[in-house]
Short mmCIF file of C-alpha atoms in Angstrom, two decimals:
data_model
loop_
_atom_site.label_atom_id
_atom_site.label_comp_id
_atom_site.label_asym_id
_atom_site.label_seq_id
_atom_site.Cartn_x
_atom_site.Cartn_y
_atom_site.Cartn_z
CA UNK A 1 8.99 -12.31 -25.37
CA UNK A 2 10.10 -11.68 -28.79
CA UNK A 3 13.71 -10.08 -28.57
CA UNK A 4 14.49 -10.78 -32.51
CA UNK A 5 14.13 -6.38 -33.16
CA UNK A 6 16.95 -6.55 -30.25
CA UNK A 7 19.00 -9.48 -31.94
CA UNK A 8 19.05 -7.62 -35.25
CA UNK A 9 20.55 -4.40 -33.17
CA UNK A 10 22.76 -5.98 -31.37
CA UNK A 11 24.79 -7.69 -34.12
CA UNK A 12 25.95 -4.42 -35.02
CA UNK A 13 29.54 -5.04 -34.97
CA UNK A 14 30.03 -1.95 -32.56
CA UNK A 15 27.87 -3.74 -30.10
CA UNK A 16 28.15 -7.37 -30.85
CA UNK A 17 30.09 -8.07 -27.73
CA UNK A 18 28.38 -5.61 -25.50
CA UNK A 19 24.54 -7.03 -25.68
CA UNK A 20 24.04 -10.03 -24.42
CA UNK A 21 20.25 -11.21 -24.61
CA UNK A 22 19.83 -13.86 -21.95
CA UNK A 23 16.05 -15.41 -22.54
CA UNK A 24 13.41 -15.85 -19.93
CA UNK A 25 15.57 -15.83 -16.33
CA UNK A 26 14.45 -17.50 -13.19
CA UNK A 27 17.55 -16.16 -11.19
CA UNK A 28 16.77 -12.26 -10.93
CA UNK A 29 17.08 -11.69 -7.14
CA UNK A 30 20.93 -13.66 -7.57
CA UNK A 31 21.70 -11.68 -10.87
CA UNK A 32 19.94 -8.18 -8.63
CA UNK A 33 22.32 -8.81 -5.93
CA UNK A 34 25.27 -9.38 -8.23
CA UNK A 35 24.99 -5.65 -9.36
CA UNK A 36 26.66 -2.63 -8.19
CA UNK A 37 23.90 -0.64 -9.21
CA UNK A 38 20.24 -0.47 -10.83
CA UNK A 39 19.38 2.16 -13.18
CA UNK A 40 15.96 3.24 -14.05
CA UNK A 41 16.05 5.88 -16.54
CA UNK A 42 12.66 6.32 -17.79
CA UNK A 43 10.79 9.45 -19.73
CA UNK A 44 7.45 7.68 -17.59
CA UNK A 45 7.05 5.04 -15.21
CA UNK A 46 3.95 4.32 -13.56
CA UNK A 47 5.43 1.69 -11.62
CA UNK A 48 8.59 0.17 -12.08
CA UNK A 49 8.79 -3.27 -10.06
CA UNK A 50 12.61 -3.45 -11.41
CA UNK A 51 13.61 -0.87 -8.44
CA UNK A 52 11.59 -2.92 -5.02
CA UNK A 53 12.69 -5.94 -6.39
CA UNK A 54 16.60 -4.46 -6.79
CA UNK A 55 16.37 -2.30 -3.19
CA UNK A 56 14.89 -5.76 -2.05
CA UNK A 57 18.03 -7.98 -3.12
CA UNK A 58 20.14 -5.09 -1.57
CA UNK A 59 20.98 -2.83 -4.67
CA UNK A 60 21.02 0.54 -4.79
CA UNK A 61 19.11 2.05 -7.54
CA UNK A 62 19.59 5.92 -9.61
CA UNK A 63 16.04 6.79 -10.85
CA UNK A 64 14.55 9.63 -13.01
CA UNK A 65 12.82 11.85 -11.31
CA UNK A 66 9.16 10.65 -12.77
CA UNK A 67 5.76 9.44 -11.59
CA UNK A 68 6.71 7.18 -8.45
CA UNK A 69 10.26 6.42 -8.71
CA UNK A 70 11.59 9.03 -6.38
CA UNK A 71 9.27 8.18 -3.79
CA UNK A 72 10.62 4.52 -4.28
CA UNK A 73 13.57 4.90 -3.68
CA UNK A 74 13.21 7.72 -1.07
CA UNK A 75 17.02 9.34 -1.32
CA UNK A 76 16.86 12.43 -3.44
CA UNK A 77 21.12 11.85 -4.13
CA UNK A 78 19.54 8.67 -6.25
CA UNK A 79 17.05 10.66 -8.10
CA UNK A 80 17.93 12.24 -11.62
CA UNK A 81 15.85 14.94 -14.46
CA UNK A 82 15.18 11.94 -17.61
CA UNK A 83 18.29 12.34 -19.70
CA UNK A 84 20.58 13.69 -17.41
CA UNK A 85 23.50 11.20 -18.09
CA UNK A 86 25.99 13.60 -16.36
CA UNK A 87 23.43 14.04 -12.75
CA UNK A 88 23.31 10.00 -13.40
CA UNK A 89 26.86 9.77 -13.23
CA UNK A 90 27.31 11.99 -10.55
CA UNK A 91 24.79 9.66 -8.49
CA UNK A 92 26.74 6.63 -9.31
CA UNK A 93 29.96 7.87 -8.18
CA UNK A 94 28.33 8.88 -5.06
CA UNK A 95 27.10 4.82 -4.05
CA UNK A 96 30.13 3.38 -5.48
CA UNK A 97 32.51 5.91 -2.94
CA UNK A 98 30.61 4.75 -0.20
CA UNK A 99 32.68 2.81 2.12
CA UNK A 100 31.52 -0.79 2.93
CA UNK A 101 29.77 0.20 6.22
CA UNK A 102 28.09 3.30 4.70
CA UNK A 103 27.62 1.05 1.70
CA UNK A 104 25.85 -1.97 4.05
CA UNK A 105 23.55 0.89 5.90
CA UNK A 106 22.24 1.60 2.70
CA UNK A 107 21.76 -1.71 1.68
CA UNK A 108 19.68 -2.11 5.10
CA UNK A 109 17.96 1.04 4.77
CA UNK A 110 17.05 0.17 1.30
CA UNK A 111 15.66 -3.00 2.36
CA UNK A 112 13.95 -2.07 4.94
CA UNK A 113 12.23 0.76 2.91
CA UNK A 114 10.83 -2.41 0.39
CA UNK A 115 9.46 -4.10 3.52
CA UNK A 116 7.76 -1.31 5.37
CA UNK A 117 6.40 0.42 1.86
CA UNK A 118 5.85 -2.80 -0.87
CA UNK A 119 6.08 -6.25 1.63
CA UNK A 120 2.74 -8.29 0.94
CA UNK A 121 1.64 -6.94 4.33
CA UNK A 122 2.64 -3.53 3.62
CA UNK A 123 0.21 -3.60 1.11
CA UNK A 124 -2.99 -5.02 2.55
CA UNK A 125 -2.55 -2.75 5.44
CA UNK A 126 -2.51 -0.17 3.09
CA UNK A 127 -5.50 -1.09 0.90
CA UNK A 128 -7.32 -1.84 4.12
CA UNK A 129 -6.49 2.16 5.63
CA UNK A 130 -7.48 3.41 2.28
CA UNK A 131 -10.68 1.60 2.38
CA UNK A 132 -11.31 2.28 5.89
CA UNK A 133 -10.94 6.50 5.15
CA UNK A 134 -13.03 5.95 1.79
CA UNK A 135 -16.12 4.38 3.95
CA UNK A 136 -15.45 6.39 6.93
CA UNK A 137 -14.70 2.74 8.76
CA UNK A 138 -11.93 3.88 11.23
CA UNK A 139 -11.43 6.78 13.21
CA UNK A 140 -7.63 6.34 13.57
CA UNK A 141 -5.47 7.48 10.67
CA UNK A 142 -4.75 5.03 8.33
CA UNK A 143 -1.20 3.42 7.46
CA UNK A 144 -1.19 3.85 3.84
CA UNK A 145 1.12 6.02 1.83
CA UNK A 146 -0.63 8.97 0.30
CA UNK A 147 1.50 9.71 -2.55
CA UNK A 148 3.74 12.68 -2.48
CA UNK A 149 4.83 15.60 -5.38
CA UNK A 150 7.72 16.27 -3.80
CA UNK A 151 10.53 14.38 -1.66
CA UNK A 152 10.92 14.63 1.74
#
């Protein structure tokens, strides 16, 4: 992609050595698990594949609270109104207090969540449900994940 309009910003002398603009990457789940913490602070979002593929590599992630992200991430302590910088805050003091045992359940629980909800498998046993209630196929509820206003 073209990141020149991103260049020209970032040599700004108040942010020349805070952007760094790395080019195409082939590394993401090493540079995922490297970080603390992913942040998805979006006005809209149909569907962010930055957050599975963070909770995958073990990172917790702080979301706004639009379209599907809080269901993503399924903890409503991660899950922020769109420019809320001070509720952001507040949920990234709350993972980086965690202790490392309370810090490795989430880790697992986050992982875990990606594999049961967004896994290749996940997903064609959920297409298949929905298309088993849409033609009336199966009389057994199905196993996909009718999505949700509010979080549970």
């Amino acid at each position: 992609p073209d990141d020149s309009q991103l260049r020209l910003l970032s040599d700004n002398p108040g942010l020349a050595y805070k952007v760094f603009t790395l080019g195409p990457r082939y590394d993401i789940p090493r540079l995922y698990s490297a970080w603390s913490i992913s942040n998805m602070c979006s006005h809209y979002e149909p569907f962010g594949l930055v957050v599975p593929e963070a909770m995958a590599c073990g990172t917790p992630c702080v979301v706004t609270n639009t379209d599907v992200l809080p269901q993503m991430v399924g903890n409503k302590d991660f899950v922020v109104e769109a420019g809320d910088a001070a509720a952001r805050a507040v949920a990234w003091v709350k993972i980086l207090s965690l202790d490392t045992i309370q810090y490795n359940a989430l880790v697992e629980t986050l992982r875990n969540r990606v594999i049961q909800r967004y896994s290749h498998s996940a997903m064609v046993a959920q297409y298949a449900g929905l298309y088993q209630d849409m033609f009336g196929l199966s009389e057994k509820p199905s196993t996909y994940h009718r999505p949700s206003a509010a979080l549970r």
